[in-house]
PDB file of C-alpha atoms and ligand atoms in Angstrom:
ATOM      1  CA  MET Y 711      32.269  -0.810  -8.979  1.00  0.00           C
ATOM      2  CA  THR Y 712      31.325  -2.582 -12.185  1.00  0.00           C
ATOM      3  CA  ARG Y 713      28.229  -1.776 -14.235  1.00  0.00           C
ATOM      4  CA  HIS Y 714      25.784  -4.216 -12.709  1.00  0.00           C
ATOM      5  CA  GLY Y 715      26.079  -3.520  -9.051  1.00  0.00           C
ATOM      6  CA  SER Y 716      29.107  -5.538  -7.956  1.00  0.00           C
ATOM      7  CA  ARG Y 717      29.666  -2.895  -5.286  1.00  0.00           C
ATOM      8  CA  SER Y 718      26.819  -4.412  -3.290  1.00  0.00           C
ATOM      9  CA  ARG Y 719      27.883  -8.002  -4.015  1.00  0.00           C
ATOM     10  CA  ASP Y 720      31.430  -7.225  -2.808  1.00  0.00           C
ATOM     11  CA  ARG Y 721      30.286  -6.335   0.666  1.00  0.00           C
ATOM     12  CA  ALA Y 722      31.551  -8.353   3.608  1.00  0.00           C
ATOM     13  CA  PRO Y 723      29.793 -11.685   4.202  1.00  0.00           C
ATOM     14  CA  GLY Y 724      27.263 -11.713   6.978  1.00  0.00           C
ATOM     15  CA  ARG Y 725      25.688  -8.391   6.047  1.00  0.00           C
ATOM     16  CA  ARG Y 726      22.003  -8.743   6.900  1.00  0.00           C
ATOM     17  CA  HIS Y 727      20.161  -5.748   5.455  1.00  0.00           C
ATOM     18  CA  ARG Y 728      19.890  -5.390   1.693  1.00  0.00           C
ATOM     19  CA  GLY Y 729      18.916  -2.173  -0.046  1.00  0.00           C
ATOM     20  CA  SER Y 730      15.787  -2.083  -2.227  1.00  0.00           C
ATOM     21  CA  ALA Y 731      17.861  -2.114  -5.437  1.00  0.00           C
ATOM     22  CA  GLU Y 732      19.727  -5.189  -4.268  1.00  0.00           C
ATOM     23  CA  ARG Y 733      16.547  -7.022  -3.317  1.00  0.00           C
ATOM     24  CA  ALA Y 734      15.004  -6.240  -6.694  1.00  0.00           C
ATOM     25  CA  ALA Y 735      18.097  -7.480  -8.524  1.00  0.00           C
ATOM     26  CA  LEU Y 736      18.050 -10.745  -6.610  1.00  0.00           C
ATOM     27  CA  ALA Y 737      14.364 -11.264  -7.467  1.00  0.00           C
ATOM     28  CA  THR Y 738      14.946 -10.845 -11.204  1.00  0.00           C
ATOM     29  CA  PRO Y 739      15.425 -14.010 -13.271  1.00  0.00           C
ATOM     30  CA  HIS Y 740      18.782 -14.127 -15.009  1.00  0.00           C
ATOM     31  CA  GLY Y 741      18.629 -12.651 -18.523  1.00  0.00           C
ATOM     32  CA  ALA Y 742      15.320 -10.843 -17.974  1.00  0.00           C
ATOM     33  CA  ARG Y 743      15.159  -7.426 -19.602  1.00  0.00           C
ATOM     34  CA  VAL Y 744      14.494  -4.960 -16.813  1.00  0.00           C
ATOM     35  CA  ALA Y 745      13.164  -1.444 -17.317  1.00  0.00           C
ATOM     36  CA  VAL Y 746      13.109   1.141 -14.557  1.00  0.00           C
ATOM     37  CA  TYR Y 747      10.312   3.687 -14.723  1.00  0.00           C
ATOM     38  CA  PRO Y 748      11.169   6.452 -12.234  1.00  0.00           C
ATOM     39  CA  GLY Y 749       9.116   9.361 -11.028  1.00  0.00           C
ATOM     40  CA  SER Y 750       7.423  11.168  -8.183  1.00  0.00           C
ATOM     41  CA  PHE Y 751       3.998   9.599  -8.830  1.00  0.00           C
ATOM     42  CA  ASP Y 752       2.251  12.219  -6.687  1.00  0.00           C
ATOM     43  CA  PRO Y 753      -0.175  10.599  -7.436  1.00  0.00           C
ATOM     44  CA  VAL Y 754      -0.072   7.906 -10.131  1.00  0.00           C
ATOM     45  CA  THR Y 755      -2.327   8.829 -13.065  1.00  0.00           C
ATOM     46  CA  ARG Y 756      -3.866   6.985 -16.029  1.00  0.00           C
ATOM     47  CA  GLY Y 757      -0.923   8.403 -18.005  1.00  0.00           C
ATOM     48  CA  HIS Y 758       1.585   6.553 -15.804  1.00  0.00           C
ATOM     49  CA  GLU Y 759      -0.468   3.367 -16.081  1.00  0.00           C
ATOM     50  CA  ASP Y 760      -0.441   3.698 -19.859  1.00  0.00           C
ATOM     51  CA  LEU Y 761       3.341   4.074 -19.900  1.00  0.00           C
ATOM     52  CA  ILE Y 762       3.865   1.010 -17.714  1.00  0.00           C
ATOM     53  CA  ARG Y 763       1.740  -1.055 -20.134  1.00  0.00           C
ATOM     54  CA  ARG Y 764       3.778   0.252 -23.054  1.00  0.00           C
ATOM     55  CA  ALA Y 765       7.085  -0.505 -21.310  1.00  0.00           C
ATOM     56  CA  LEU Y 766       5.963  -4.109 -20.848  1.00  0.00           C
ATOM     57  CA  THR Y 767       5.867  -4.510 -24.627  1.00  0.00           C
ATOM     58  CA  PHE Y 768       9.683  -4.550 -24.651  1.00  0.00           C
ATOM     59  CA  ALA Y 769      10.669  -5.287 -21.041  1.00  0.00           C
ATOM     60  CA  ASP Y 770      10.176  -8.549 -19.150  1.00  0.00           C
ATOM     61  CA  ARG Y 771       9.967  -6.670 -15.926  1.00  0.00           C
ATOM     62  CA  VAL Y 772       9.210  -3.053 -15.072  1.00  0.00           C
ATOM     63  CA  ILE Y 773      10.380  -1.610 -11.792  1.00  0.00           C
ATOM     64  CA  VAL Y 774       8.413   1.497 -10.953  1.00  0.00           C
ATOM     65  CA  ALA Y 775      10.888   3.542  -8.926  1.00  0.00           C
ATOM     66  CA  VAL Y 776       9.267   6.071  -6.625  1.00  0.00           C
ATOM     67  CA  ALA Y 777      11.591   8.910  -5.662  1.00  0.00           C
ATOM     68  CA  VAL Y 778      11.945   9.487  -1.942  1.00  0.00           C
ATOM     69  CA  ASN Y 779      13.143  13.036  -2.475  1.00  0.00           C
ATOM     70  CA  VAL Y 780      11.004  15.051  -4.814  1.00  0.00           C
ATOM     71  CA  ALA Y 781      11.554  18.683  -5.721  1.00  0.00           C
ATOM     72  CA  LYS Y 782       8.480  20.113  -3.995  1.00  0.00           C
ATOM     73  CA  GLN Y 783       6.666  19.032  -0.864  1.00  0.00           C
ATOM     74  CA  PRO Y 784       4.557  16.135  -2.173  1.00  0.00           C
ATOM     75  CA  LEU Y 785       0.828  15.861  -1.478  1.00  0.00           C
ATOM     76  CA  PHE Y 786       1.154  12.140  -0.742  1.00  0.00           C
ATOM     77  CA  THR Y 787       3.789  10.650   1.527  1.00  0.00           C
ATOM     78  CA  LEU Y 788       6.260   8.177   0.063  1.00  0.00           C
ATOM     79  CA  GLU Y 789       4.353   5.285   1.667  1.00  0.00           C
ATOM     80  CA  GLU Y 790       1.058   6.542   0.189  1.00  0.00           C
ATOM     81  CA  ARG Y 791       2.542   6.959  -3.286  1.00  0.00           C
ATOM     82  CA  VAL Y 792       4.007   3.447  -3.212  1.00  0.00           C
ATOM     83  CA  ALA Y 793       0.801   1.907  -1.806  1.00  0.00           C
ATOM     84  CA  LEU Y 794      -1.377   3.587  -4.449  1.00  0.00           C
ATOM     85  CA  LEU Y 795       0.897   2.385  -7.245  1.00  0.00           C
ATOM     86  CA  ARG Y 796       0.790  -1.171  -5.886  1.00  0.00           C
ATOM     87  CA  GLN Y 797      -3.008  -1.050  -5.822  1.00  0.00           C
ATOM     88  CA  VAL Y 798      -3.282   0.428  -9.291  1.00  0.00           C
ATOM     89  CA  VAL Y 799      -0.653  -1.684 -11.053  1.00  0.00           C
ATOM     90  CA  ASP Y 800      -1.268  -5.145  -9.727  1.00  0.00           C
ATOM     91  CA  ARG Y 801       0.718  -7.282 -12.195  1.00  0.00           C
ATOM     92  CA  PRO Y 802       3.411  -9.867 -11.497  1.00  0.00           C
ATOM     93  CA  GLU Y 803       5.809  -8.312 -14.042  1.00  0.00           C
ATOM     94  CA  VAL Y 804       5.650  -4.936 -12.296  1.00  0.00           C
ATOM     95  CA  ASP Y 805       7.420  -4.165  -9.069  1.00  0.00           C
ATOM     96  CA  VAL Y 806       7.009  -0.901  -7.184  1.00  0.00           C
ATOM     97  CA  ARG Y 807       9.968   0.295  -5.138  1.00  0.00           C
ATOM     98  CA  ALA Y 808      11.040   3.443  -3.371  1.00  0.00           C
ATOM     99  CA  PHE Y 809      14.489   4.779  -4.167  1.00  0.00           C
ATOM    100  CA  ASP Y 810      16.698   7.351  -2.547  1.00  0.00           C
ATOM    101  CA  GLY Y 811      19.774   9.016  -4.035  1.00  0.00           C
ATOM    102  CA  LEU Y 812      20.748   8.816  -7.667  1.00  0.00           C
ATOM    103  CA  LEU Y 813      18.458   7.135 -10.159  1.00  0.00           C
ATOM    104  CA  ALA Y 814      21.503   5.897 -12.093  1.00  0.00           C
ATOM    105  CA  ASP Y 815      22.729   3.996  -9.005  1.00  0.00           C
ATOM    106  CA  PHE Y 816      19.326   2.457  -8.404  1.00  0.00           C
ATOM    107  CA  ALA Y 817      18.937   1.433 -12.059  1.00  0.00           C
ATOM    108  CA  ARG Y 818      22.396  -0.134 -12.109  1.00  0.00           C
ATOM    109  CA  GLY Y 819      21.713  -1.893  -8.811  1.00  0.00           C
ATOM    110  CA  VAL Y 820      18.621  -3.652 -10.179  1.00  0.00           C
ATOM    111  CA  GLY Y 821      20.391  -4.616 -13.411  1.00  0.00           C
ATOM    112  CA  ALA Y 822      18.215  -2.394 -15.596  1.00  0.00           C
ATOM    113  CA  ALA Y 823      18.852  -2.220 -19.317  1.00  0.00           C
ATOM    114  CA  VAL Y 824      16.724   0.880 -19.771  1.00  0.00           C
ATOM    115  CA  ILE Y 825      15.253   3.835 -17.950  1.00  0.00           C
ATOM    116  CA  VAL Y 826      11.785   4.706 -19.228  1.00  0.00           C
ATOM    117  CA  ARG Y 827      10.436   8.242 -19.243  1.00  0.00           C
ATOM    118  CA  GLY Y 828       7.299   9.674 -20.777  1.00  0.00           C
ATOM    119  CA  LEU Y 829       7.391  12.554 -23.246  1.00  0.00           C
ATOM    120  CA  ARG Y 830       4.101  14.379 -23.484  1.00  0.00           C
ATOM    121  CA  ALA Y 831       4.979  17.649 -25.124  1.00  0.00           C
ATOM    122  CA  VAL Y 832       7.874  19.727 -26.381  1.00  0.00           C
ATOM    123  CA  SER Y 833       7.923  21.442 -22.998  1.00  0.00           C
ATOM    124  CA  ASP Y 834       9.058  18.168 -21.388  1.00  0.00           C
ATOM    125  CA  PHE Y 835      11.938  17.774 -23.773  1.00  0.00           C
ATOM    126  CA  GLU Y 836      14.707  19.985 -22.418  1.00  0.00           C
ATOM    127  CA  TYR Y 837      14.546  18.671 -18.868  1.00  0.00           C
ATOM    128  CA  GLU Y 838      14.216  15.079 -20.054  1.00  0.00           C
ATOM    129  CA  PHE Y 839      17.106  15.471 -22.495  1.00  0.00           C
ATOM    130  CA  GLN Y 840      19.380  16.848 -19.773  1.00  0.00           C
ATOM    131  CA  MET Y 841      18.378  14.118 -17.375  1.00  0.00           C
ATOM    132  CA  ALA Y 842      18.958  11.378 -19.975  1.00  0.00           C
ATOM    133  CA  LEU Y 843      22.434  12.701 -20.756  1.00  0.00           C
ATOM    134  CA  MET Y 844      23.337  13.003 -17.089  1.00  0.00           C
ATOM    135  CA  ASN Y 845      22.099   9.484 -16.395  1.00  0.00           C
ATOM    136  CA  ARG Y 846      24.123   8.165 -19.342  1.00  0.00           C
ATOM    137  CA  ASN Y 847      27.155   9.939 -17.922  1.00  0.00           C
ATOM    138  CA  LEU Y 848      26.571   8.268 -14.555  1.00  0.00           C
ATOM    139  CA  ALA Y 849      25.580   4.843 -15.918  1.00  0.00           C
ATOM    140  CA  PRO Y 850      26.897   4.488 -19.482  1.00  0.00           C
ATOM    141  CA  GLY Y 851      25.413   1.006 -20.011  1.00  0.00           C
ATOM    142  CA  ILE Y 852      21.827   2.060 -19.404  1.00  0.00           C
ATOM    143  CA  GLU Y 853      19.792   3.672 -22.164  1.00  0.00           C
ATOM    144  CA  THR Y 854      16.957   6.113 -21.555  1.00  0.00           C
ATOM    145  CA  VAL Y 855      13.906   5.313 -23.662  1.00  0.00           C
ATOM    146  CA  PHE Y 856      11.190   7.921 -24.157  1.00  0.00           C
ATOM    147  CA  LEU Y 857       7.643   6.713 -24.589  1.00  0.00           C
ATOM    148  CA  VAL Y 858       4.716   8.742 -25.876  1.00  0.00           C
ATOM    149  CA  PRO Y 859       1.489   8.203 -23.959  1.00  0.00           C
ATOM    150  CA  ALA Y 860      -1.913   7.558 -25.532  1.00  0.00           C
ATOM    151  CA  PHE Y 861      -3.052  10.682 -27.358  1.00  0.00           C
ATOM    152  CA  ASP Y 862      -5.952  11.408 -25.002  1.00  0.00           C
ATOM    153  CA  LEU Y 863      -3.567  11.300 -22.022  1.00  0.00           C
ATOM    154  CA  THR Y 864      -0.904  13.644 -23.344  1.00  0.00           C
ATOM    155  CA  TYR Y 865      -2.270  16.630 -21.421  1.00  0.00           C
ATOM    156  CA  LEU Y 866      -2.335  14.741 -18.144  1.00  0.00           C
ATOM    157  CA  SER Y 867       0.058  15.327 -15.240  1.00  0.00           C
ATOM    158  CA  SER Y 868       0.015  14.624 -11.529  1.00  0.00           C
ATOM    159  CA  SER Y 869       0.153  18.343 -10.772  1.00  0.00           C
ATOM    160  CA  LEU Y 870      -2.956  19.027 -12.879  1.00  0.00           C
ATOM    161  CA  VAL Y 871      -4.765  16.134 -11.230  1.00  0.00           C
ATOM    162  CA  ARG Y 872      -3.888  17.524  -7.782  1.00  0.00           C
ATOM    163  CA  GLU Y 873      -5.125  20.956  -8.732  1.00  0.00           C
ATOM    164  CA  VAL Y 874      -8.402  19.753 -10.220  1.00  0.00           C
ATOM    165  CA  ALA Y 875      -9.044  17.564  -7.159  1.00  0.00           C
ATOM    166  CA  ARG Y 876      -8.108  20.378  -4.758  1.00  0.00           C
ATOM    167  CA  PHE Y 877     -10.873  22.573  -6.172  1.00  0.00           C
ATOM    168  CA  GLY Y 878     -13.463  19.807  -6.326  1.00  0.00           C
ATOM    169  CA  GLY Y 879     -13.244  18.973 -10.034  1.00  0.00           C
ATOM    170  CA  ASP Y 880     -13.952  15.523 -11.417  1.00  0.00           C
ATOM    171  CA  VAL Y 881     -10.784  13.452 -11.742  1.00  0.00           C
ATOM    172  CA  ALA Y 882     -12.556  10.135 -12.398  1.00  0.00           C
ATOM    173  CA  PRO Y 883     -11.373   9.817 -16.017  1.00  0.00           C
ATOM    174  CA  LEU Y 884      -7.800  10.746 -15.077  1.00  0.00           C
ATOM    175  CA  VAL Y 885      -6.957   8.361 -12.246  1.00  0.00           C
ATOM    176  CA  HIS Y 886      -7.759   4.904 -10.890  1.00  0.00           C
ATOM    177  CA  PRO Y 887     -10.723   4.857  -8.434  1.00  0.00           C
ATOM    178  CA  ALA Y 888      -8.315   4.155  -5.538  1.00  0.00           C
ATOM    179  CA  VAL Y 889      -6.424   7.350  -6.342  1.00  0.00           C
ATOM    180  CA  GLN Y 890      -9.666   9.279  -6.711  1.00  0.00           C
ATOM    181  CA  GLN Y 891     -10.672   8.142  -3.248  1.00  0.00           C
ATOM    182  CA  ALA Y 892      -7.263   9.033  -1.787  1.00  0.00           C
ATOM    183  CA  LEU Y 893      -7.493  12.520  -3.306  1.00  0.00           C
ATOM    184  CA  ARG Y 894     -10.983  13.002  -1.930  1.00  0.00           C
ATOM    185  CA  HIS Y 895      -9.725  11.957   1.480  1.00  0.00           C
ATOM    186  CA  LYS Y 896      -6.795  14.428   1.312  1.00  0.00           C
ATOM    187  CA  PHE Y 897      -8.947  17.367   0.364  1.00  0.00           C
ATOM    188  CA  THR Y 898     -11.928  16.806   2.646  1.00  0.00           C
ATOM    189  CA  ARG Y 899      -9.979  16.561   5.861  1.00  0.00           C
TER     190      ARG Y 899
HETATM  191  O1  PNS B1500       8.054  12.471 -11.888  1.00  0.00           O
HETATM  192  P1  PNS B1500       9.243  13.381 -11.885  1.00  0.00           P
HETATM  193  O2  PNS B1500       9.151  14.348 -10.715  1.00  0.00           O
HETATM  194  O3  PNS B1500       9.451  14.090 -13.187  1.00  0.00           O
HETATM  195  O4  PNS B1500      10.543  12.464 -11.621  1.00  0.00           O
HETATM  196  C1  PNS B1500      11.823  13.017 -11.569  1.00  0.00           C
HETATM  197  C2  PNS B1500      12.822  11.984 -11.044  1.00  0.00           C
HETATM  198  C3  PNS B1500      12.399  11.504  -9.670  1.00  0.00           C
HETATM  199  C4  PNS B1500      12.862  10.805 -11.985  1.00  0.00           C
HETATM  200  C5  PNS B1500      14.230  12.667 -10.993  1.00  0.00           C
HETATM  201  O5  PNS B1500      14.143  13.829 -10.239  1.00  0.00           O
HETATM  202  C6  PNS B1500      15.292  11.757 -10.422  1.00  0.00           C
HETATM  203  O6  PNS B1500      15.770  10.880 -11.081  1.00  0.00           O
HETATM  204  N1  PNS B1500      15.642  11.960  -9.127  1.00  0.00           N
HETATM  205  C7  PNS B1500      16.618  11.141  -8.449  1.00  0.00           C
HETATM  206  C8  PNS B1500      17.931  11.905  -8.228  1.00  0.00           C
HETATM  207  C9  PNS B1500      18.766  11.884  -9.472  1.00  0.00           C
HETATM  208  O7  PNS B1500      19.209  10.849  -9.924  1.00  0.00           O
HETATM  209  N2  PNS B1500      18.983  13.082 -10.014  1.00  0.00           N
HETATM  210  C10 PNS B1500      19.770  13.271 -11.202  1.00  0.00           C
HETATM  211  C11 PNS B1500      18.973  13.002 -12.450  1.00  0.00           C
HETATM  212  S1  PNS B1500      19.904  13.482 -13.807  1.00  0.00           S
END
């Protein structure tokens, strides 16, 4: 397999079902600079939104890649996480896709030049550093770029948002109203 996904292009003619990475690659204009922004997004927060806006300052297209398999049992299903992101980030240059398996394979499949990750605090660094090096090992042509969120969002995380919402705290400043409503729905059932 070559760097930009020739494995999928080499498949036998007549194959009908394309993977999400393949479909995204086909939808991308030739020469466009594609950034992949991966995560669990359980749920998407104002911090994620901020990072997507920042990524668009250097990328023509941002593919928000929602991980199918996340470490812990997520609060929101994959379909809910994707649907909320699509509601919250409604811009033509941003595409929201689910991905399964290795991030490096997905990023290569969509022709990404960079993988974007947010760095909020020193505590994020070790995990992010390891992940960036592993992804470079798996996909040497793709750089990981770390972005720093707006100062007033640096403390924000999906897990904190879930916890505050679970105990009835006000999450209005932390998430889009659609996410606030979805959280309320989850915790008042
Ligand atoms: O929002 P998160 O939970 O910090 O996102 C982590 C995520 C989903 C980006 C990471 O776990 C991931 O890339 N998973 C896909 C599997 C993979 O490629 N693992 C090896 C990474 S070095």
